[in-house]
Structure formats: structure tokens, C-alpha cells
Tab-separated table of C-alpha atoms in Angstrom:
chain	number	residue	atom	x	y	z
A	1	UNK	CA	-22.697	-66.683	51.540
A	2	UNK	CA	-20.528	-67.760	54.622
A	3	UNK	CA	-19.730	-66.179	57.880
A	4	UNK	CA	-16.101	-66.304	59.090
A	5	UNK	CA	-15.769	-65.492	62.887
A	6	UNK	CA	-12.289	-63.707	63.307
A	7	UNK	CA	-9.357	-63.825	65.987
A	8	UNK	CA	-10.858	-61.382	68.517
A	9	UNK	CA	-13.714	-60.320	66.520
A	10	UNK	CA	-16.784	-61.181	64.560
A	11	UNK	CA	-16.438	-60.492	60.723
A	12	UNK	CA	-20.054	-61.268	59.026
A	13	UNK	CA	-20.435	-61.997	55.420
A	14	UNK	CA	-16.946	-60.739	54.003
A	15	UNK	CA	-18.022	-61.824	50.654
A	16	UNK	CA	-21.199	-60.467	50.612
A	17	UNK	CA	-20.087	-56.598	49.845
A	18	UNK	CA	-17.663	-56.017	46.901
A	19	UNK	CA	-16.928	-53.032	46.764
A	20	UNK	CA	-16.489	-50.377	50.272
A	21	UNK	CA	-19.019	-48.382	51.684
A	22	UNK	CA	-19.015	-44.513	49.888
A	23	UNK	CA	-17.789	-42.942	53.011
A	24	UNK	CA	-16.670	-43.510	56.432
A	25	UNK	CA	-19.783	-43.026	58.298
A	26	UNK	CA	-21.860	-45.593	56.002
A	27	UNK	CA	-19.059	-47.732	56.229
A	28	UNK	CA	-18.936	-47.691	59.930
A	29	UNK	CA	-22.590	-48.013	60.451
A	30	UNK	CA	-22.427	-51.235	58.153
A	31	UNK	CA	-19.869	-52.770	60.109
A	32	UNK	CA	-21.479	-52.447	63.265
A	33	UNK	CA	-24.613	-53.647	62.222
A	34	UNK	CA	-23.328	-56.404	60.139
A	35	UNK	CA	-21.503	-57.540	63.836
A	36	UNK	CA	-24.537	-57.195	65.574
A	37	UNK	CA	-26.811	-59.493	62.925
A	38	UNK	CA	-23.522	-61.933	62.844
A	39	UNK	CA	-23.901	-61.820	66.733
A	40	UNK	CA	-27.158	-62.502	67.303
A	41	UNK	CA	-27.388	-65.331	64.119
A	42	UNK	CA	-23.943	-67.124	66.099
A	43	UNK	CA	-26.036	-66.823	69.993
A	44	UNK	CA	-29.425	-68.175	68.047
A	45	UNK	CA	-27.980	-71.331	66.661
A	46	UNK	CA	-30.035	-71.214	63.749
A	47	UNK	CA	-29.604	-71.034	60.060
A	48	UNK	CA	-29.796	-67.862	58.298
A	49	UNK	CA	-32.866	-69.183	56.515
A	50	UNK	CA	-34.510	-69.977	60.175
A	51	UNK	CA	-32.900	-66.468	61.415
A	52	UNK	CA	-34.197	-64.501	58.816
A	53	UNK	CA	-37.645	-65.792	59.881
A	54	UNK	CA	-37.892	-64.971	64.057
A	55	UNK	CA	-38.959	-61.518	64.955
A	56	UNK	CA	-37.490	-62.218	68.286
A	57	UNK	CA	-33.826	-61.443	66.620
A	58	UNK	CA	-34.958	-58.904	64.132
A	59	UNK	CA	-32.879	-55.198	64.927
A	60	UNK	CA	-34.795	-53.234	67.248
A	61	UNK	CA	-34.608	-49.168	67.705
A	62	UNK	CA	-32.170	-50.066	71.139
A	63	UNK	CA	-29.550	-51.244	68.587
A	64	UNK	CA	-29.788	-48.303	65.836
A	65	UNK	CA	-29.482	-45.848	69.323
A	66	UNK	CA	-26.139	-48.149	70.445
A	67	UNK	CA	-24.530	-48.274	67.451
A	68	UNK	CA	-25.028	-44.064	66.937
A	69	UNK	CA	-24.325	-43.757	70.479
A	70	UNK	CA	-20.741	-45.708	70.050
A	71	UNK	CA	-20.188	-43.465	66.952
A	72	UNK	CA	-20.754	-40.404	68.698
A	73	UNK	CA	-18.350	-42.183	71.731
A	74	UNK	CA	-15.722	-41.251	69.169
A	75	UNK	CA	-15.697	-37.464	68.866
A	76	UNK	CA	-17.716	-38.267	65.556
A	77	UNK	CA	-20.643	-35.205	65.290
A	78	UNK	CA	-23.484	-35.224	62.213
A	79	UNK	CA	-23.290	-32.711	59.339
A	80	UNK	CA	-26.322	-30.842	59.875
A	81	UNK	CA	-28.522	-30.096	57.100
A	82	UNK	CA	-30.410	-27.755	58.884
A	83	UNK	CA	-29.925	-25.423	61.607
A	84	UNK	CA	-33.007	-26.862	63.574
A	85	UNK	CA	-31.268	-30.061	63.753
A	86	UNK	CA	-28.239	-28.419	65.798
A	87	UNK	CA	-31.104	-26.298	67.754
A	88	UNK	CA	-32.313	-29.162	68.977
A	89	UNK	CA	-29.763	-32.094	69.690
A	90	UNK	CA	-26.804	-29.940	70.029
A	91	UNK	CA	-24.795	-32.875	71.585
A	92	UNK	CA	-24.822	-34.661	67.967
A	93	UNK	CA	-24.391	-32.035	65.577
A	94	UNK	CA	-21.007	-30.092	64.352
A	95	UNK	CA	-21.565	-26.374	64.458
A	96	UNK	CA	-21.289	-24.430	61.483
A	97	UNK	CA	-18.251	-23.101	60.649
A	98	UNK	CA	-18.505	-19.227	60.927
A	99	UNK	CA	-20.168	-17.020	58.102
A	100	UNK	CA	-16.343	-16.762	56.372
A	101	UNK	CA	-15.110	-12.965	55.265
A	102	UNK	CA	-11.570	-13.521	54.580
A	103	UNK	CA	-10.993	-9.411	53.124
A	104	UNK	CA	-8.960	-11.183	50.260
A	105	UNK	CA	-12.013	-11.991	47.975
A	106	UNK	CA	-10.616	-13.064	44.037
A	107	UNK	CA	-12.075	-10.710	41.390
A	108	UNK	CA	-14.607	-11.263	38.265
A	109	UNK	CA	-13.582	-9.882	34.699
A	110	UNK	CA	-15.102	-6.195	35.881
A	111	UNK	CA	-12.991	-6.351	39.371
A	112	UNK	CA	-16.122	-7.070	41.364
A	113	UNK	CA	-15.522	-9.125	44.516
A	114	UNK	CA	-16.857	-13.065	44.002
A	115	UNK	CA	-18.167	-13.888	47.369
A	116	UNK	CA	-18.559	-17.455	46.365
A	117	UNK	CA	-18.991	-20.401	43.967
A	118	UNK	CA	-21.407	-23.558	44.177
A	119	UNK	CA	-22.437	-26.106	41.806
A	120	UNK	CA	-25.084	-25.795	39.494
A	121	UNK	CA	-28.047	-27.265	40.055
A	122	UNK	CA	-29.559	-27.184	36.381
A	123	UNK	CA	-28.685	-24.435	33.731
A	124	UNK	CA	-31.259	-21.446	33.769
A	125	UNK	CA	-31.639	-19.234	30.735
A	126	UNK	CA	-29.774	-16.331	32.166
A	127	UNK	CA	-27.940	-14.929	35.362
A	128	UNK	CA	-29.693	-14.183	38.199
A	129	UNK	CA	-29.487	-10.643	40.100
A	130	UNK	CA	-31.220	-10.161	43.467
A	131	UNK	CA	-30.726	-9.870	47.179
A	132	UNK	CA	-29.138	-12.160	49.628
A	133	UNK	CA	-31.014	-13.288	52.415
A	134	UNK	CA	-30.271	-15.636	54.538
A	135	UNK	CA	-33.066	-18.371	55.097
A	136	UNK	CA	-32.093	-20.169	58.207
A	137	UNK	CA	-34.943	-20.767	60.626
A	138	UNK	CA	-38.367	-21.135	60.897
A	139	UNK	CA	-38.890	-17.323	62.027
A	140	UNK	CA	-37.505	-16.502	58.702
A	141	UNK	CA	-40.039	-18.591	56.816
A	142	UNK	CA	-43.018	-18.083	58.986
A	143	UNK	CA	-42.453	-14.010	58.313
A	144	UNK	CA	-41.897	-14.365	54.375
A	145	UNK	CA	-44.880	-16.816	54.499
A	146	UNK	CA	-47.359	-14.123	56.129
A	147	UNK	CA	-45.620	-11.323	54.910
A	148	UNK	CA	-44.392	-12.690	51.317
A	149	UNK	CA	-41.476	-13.311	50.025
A	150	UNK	CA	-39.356	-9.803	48.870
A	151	UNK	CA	-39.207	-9.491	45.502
A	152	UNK	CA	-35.639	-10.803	43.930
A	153	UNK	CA	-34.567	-12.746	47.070
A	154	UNK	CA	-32.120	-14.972	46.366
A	155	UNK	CA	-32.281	-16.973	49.568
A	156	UNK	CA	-28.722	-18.406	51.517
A	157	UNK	CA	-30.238	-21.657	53.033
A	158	UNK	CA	-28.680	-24.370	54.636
A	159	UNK	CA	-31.307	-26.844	54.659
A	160	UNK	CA	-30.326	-29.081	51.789
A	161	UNK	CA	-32.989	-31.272	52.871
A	162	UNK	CA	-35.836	-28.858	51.478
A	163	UNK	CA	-38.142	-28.994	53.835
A	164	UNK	CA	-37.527	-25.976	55.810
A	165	UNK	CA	-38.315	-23.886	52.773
A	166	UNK	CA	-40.677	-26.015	50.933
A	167	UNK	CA	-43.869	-23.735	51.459
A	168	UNK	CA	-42.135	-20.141	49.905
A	169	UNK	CA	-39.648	-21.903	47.719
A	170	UNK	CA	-41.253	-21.842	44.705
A	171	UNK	CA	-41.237	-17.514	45.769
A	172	UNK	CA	-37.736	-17.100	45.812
A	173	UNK	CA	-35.675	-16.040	42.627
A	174	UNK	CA	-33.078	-18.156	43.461
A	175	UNK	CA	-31.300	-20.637	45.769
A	176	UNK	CA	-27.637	-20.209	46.679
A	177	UNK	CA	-27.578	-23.609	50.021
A	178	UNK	CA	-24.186	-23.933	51.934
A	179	UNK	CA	-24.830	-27.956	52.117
A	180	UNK	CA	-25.455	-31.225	50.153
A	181	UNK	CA	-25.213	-32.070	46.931
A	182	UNK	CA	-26.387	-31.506	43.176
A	183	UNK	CA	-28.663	-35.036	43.774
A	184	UNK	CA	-29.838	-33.630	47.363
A	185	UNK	CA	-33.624	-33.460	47.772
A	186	UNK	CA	-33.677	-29.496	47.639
A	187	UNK	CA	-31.494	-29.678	44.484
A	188	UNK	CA	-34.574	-32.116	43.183
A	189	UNK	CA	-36.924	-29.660	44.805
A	190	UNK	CA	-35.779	-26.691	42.448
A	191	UNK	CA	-35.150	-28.070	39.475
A	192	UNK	CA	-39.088	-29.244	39.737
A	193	UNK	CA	-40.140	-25.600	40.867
A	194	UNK	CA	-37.874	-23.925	37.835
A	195	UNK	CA	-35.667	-22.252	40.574
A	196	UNK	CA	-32.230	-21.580	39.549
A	197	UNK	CA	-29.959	-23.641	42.446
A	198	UNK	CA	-26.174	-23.569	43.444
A	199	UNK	CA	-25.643	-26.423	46.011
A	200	UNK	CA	-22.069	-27.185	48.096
A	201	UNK	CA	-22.150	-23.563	47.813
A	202	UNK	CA	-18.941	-22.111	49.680
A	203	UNK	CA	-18.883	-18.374	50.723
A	204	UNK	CA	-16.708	-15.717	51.781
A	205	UNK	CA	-17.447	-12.244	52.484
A	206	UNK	CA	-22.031	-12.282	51.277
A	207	UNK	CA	-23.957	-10.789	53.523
A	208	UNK	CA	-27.428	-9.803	54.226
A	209	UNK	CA	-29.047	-7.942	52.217
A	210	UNK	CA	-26.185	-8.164	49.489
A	211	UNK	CA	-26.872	-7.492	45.945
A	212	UNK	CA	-25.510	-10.287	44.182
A	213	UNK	CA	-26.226	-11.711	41.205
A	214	UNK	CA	-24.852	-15.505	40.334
A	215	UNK	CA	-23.634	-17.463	37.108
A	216	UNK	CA	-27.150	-19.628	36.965
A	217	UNK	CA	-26.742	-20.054	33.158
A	218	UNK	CA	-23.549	-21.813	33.245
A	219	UNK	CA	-23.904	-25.703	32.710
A	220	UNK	CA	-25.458	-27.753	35.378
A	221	UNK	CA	-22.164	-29.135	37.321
A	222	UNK	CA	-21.634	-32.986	37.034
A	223	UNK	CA	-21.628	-35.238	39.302
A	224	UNK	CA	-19.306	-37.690	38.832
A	225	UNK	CA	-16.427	-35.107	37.340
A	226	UNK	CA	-12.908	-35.493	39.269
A	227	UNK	CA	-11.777	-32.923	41.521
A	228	UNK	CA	-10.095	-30.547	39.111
A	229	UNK	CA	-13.367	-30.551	36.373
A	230	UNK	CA	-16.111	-30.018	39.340
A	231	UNK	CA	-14.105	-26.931	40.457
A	232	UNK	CA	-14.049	-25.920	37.240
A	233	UNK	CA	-17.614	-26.172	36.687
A	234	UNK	CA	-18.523	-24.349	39.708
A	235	UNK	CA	-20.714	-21.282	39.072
A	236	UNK	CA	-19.576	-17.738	40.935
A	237	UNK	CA	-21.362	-15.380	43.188
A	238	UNK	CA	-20.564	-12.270	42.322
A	239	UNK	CA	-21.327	-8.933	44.558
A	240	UNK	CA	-23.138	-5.772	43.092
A	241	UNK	CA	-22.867	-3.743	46.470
């Protein structure tokens, strides 16, 4: 392992990664901390085996809140994974796009509207039919917690996280979430509880109180599939009324 100091710039370890960070924003927050550690290792004078040692250069909180704070210098904003996040650090969050109705909805095999697709968390025995509600807060879950949870909700969440809806989850019918992935936390979270889950769902046109029912029983969508296969695989949402 070697460190090569570059014209203009530090460039630590080259030939320590092989392969490129997964996206842009792990790959930015790897460069900047791999300049800061190459940084602080070149002012110490030390070896890495003595550097690795002293507390006094470990990373400290101050240089996590630099390097987001340089990110966010860029224009750069956070997915959110839950609305609470954008409630309360608005400054670092994207909003949501709004709730999309385009009026030019594609058709199932019986002409009813599909007001969206997602990918399937795990395959259920059967298609699910229930109500859309939309699960976005926690006023929403503190009223279906002390009220209960309406029979045949499927809730529209956008907490791929899980932990918004964690205490009535295992209550709902089904999960249709407008974020993350098949391998997100909530997508872990249902397949444990037995709830049928679409993830990366995108909609157009559901509202509340929709009846709906979605394509649960297709196969569970995959992962790794290219770009033409994942759409594909991607389960519909189909409107009653």
C-alpha cells in the first residue's frame, strides 16, 4: 500500500480500491475522506502503522459535518427516506416530487387504469385488493395505532427505512413504498412479517382512499437484472374505483 501525493492535490492509496464506488455520493464521500486521512498521515510524519495507533489523528464528528457540509456546498440535497427527515432539516433534503396524475394512465387486459408499478418484494400467493392510504407521518401512525389499522389498507409509504411504520406494519394488507430498494430494510421488514411489498414503486394518478388491488403474486423482482428485465419484472397497480 503506497500513497502518491499528486500535482495540486493529495491522492491517498490509489491502489488500495479496485473497483469505483457504487454511486456518486459514496464515491465522493470516499474521496474526501481518503484526502483528509492522507492529510493528516502526511502533517503527522508518522508511519501508517504509528498513525493507525494515535487517537489524536483519528476522524472526529467536525470532519464527517465538513465533508457533508462541502457536499451540500454543491447544490447536492439527500434522497429522503422519510418525510420526517425533510420536516426537519429541510436545508439537506430534496423535496418530493409531486403526487404525479398525468390523465394518460396505460390500461390492464380489462381497460382498468394502472396507476403504477414497483418491484416485488417476495411473491405472495395471490393478488392483493384493498384501499390506498397513504402512510406518511407520524399523525397517520399514531391514529391507526390507537384507532387500528382499517381493514384491507394497503398503505403508500415512503419510509423505506421501516421504522416509521414498524409498530402497525405487521396490520396492513399490503405495502406499495415510493423509495429504496428490494434489499432496503422495510423490504427485509415485510418479507419477515408475511406482508406482500412493492418497493421503487412509481405512481401516477392513486389516490386516497383508492381501491386498488396490485400484482403481489408475480415473481419477486431481481436485483441484479439489467434495465430492460427489472422493468419487465415490475408488478402493476391496478385501480378498482
Amino acid at each position: 500500500m503506497t500513497d502518491t501525493v499528486a500535482a495540486g492535490g493529495v491522492t491517498p492509496y490509489p491502489d488500495k480500491w479496485a473497483r469505483p464506488s457504487g454511486t456518486p455520493i459514496v464515491e465522493a464521500y470516499h474521496t474526501a475522506i481518503r484526502k483528509i486521512v492522507a492529510e493528516r498521515l502526511a502533517a503527522s510524519g508518522r508511519t501508517w502503522e504509528e498513525a493507525v495507533q494515535d487517537k489524536s489523528l483519528q476522524l472526529t464528528r467536525e470532519d464527517f459535518e465538513k465533508v457533508e457540509a462541502e457536499l451540500l456546498s454543491t447544490g447536492y440535497r439527500f434522497q429522503m427516506s422519510a418525510v420526517v427527515s425533510l420536516q426537519e432539516e429541510p436545508d439537506k433534503y430534496a423535496a418530493p416530487a409531486e403526487r404525479a396524475d398525468s390523465g394518460a394512465q396505460d390500461s390492464d387486459e380489462q381497460g382498468r387504469p394502472i396507476v403504477g408499478t414497483g418491484d416485488n418484494v417476495f411473491k405472495a400467493r395471490a393478488d392483493v385488493e384493498g384501499t390506498a392510504r397513504f402512510v406518511s407521518d407520524v399523525e397517520r401512525v399514531m391514529e391507526m395505532l390507537t384507532e387500528g389499522v382499517p381493514e384491507g389498507t394497503i398503505a403508500v409509504i415512503d419510509d423505506s427505512g421501516g421504522t416509521l411504520t414498524a409498530p402497525i406494519l405487521g396490520d396492513f394488507a399490503a405495502v406499495i413504498c415510493m423509495g429504496g430498494t428490494v434489499r432496503s430494510h422495510l423490504g427485509i421488514l415485510t418479507r419477515e412479517y408475511s406482508v406482500p411489498c412493492l418497493m421503487a414503486a412509481e405512481l401516477d394518478g392513486l389516490s386516497e382512499g383508492d381501491a386498488i388491488v396490485v400484482e403481489y403474486s408475480k415473481p419477486a423482482a431481481d436485483a441484479y437484472a439489467d434495465a430492460a428485465t427489472a422493468k419487465a419484472q415490475r408488478a402493476r397497480i391496478i385501480k378498482l374505483s
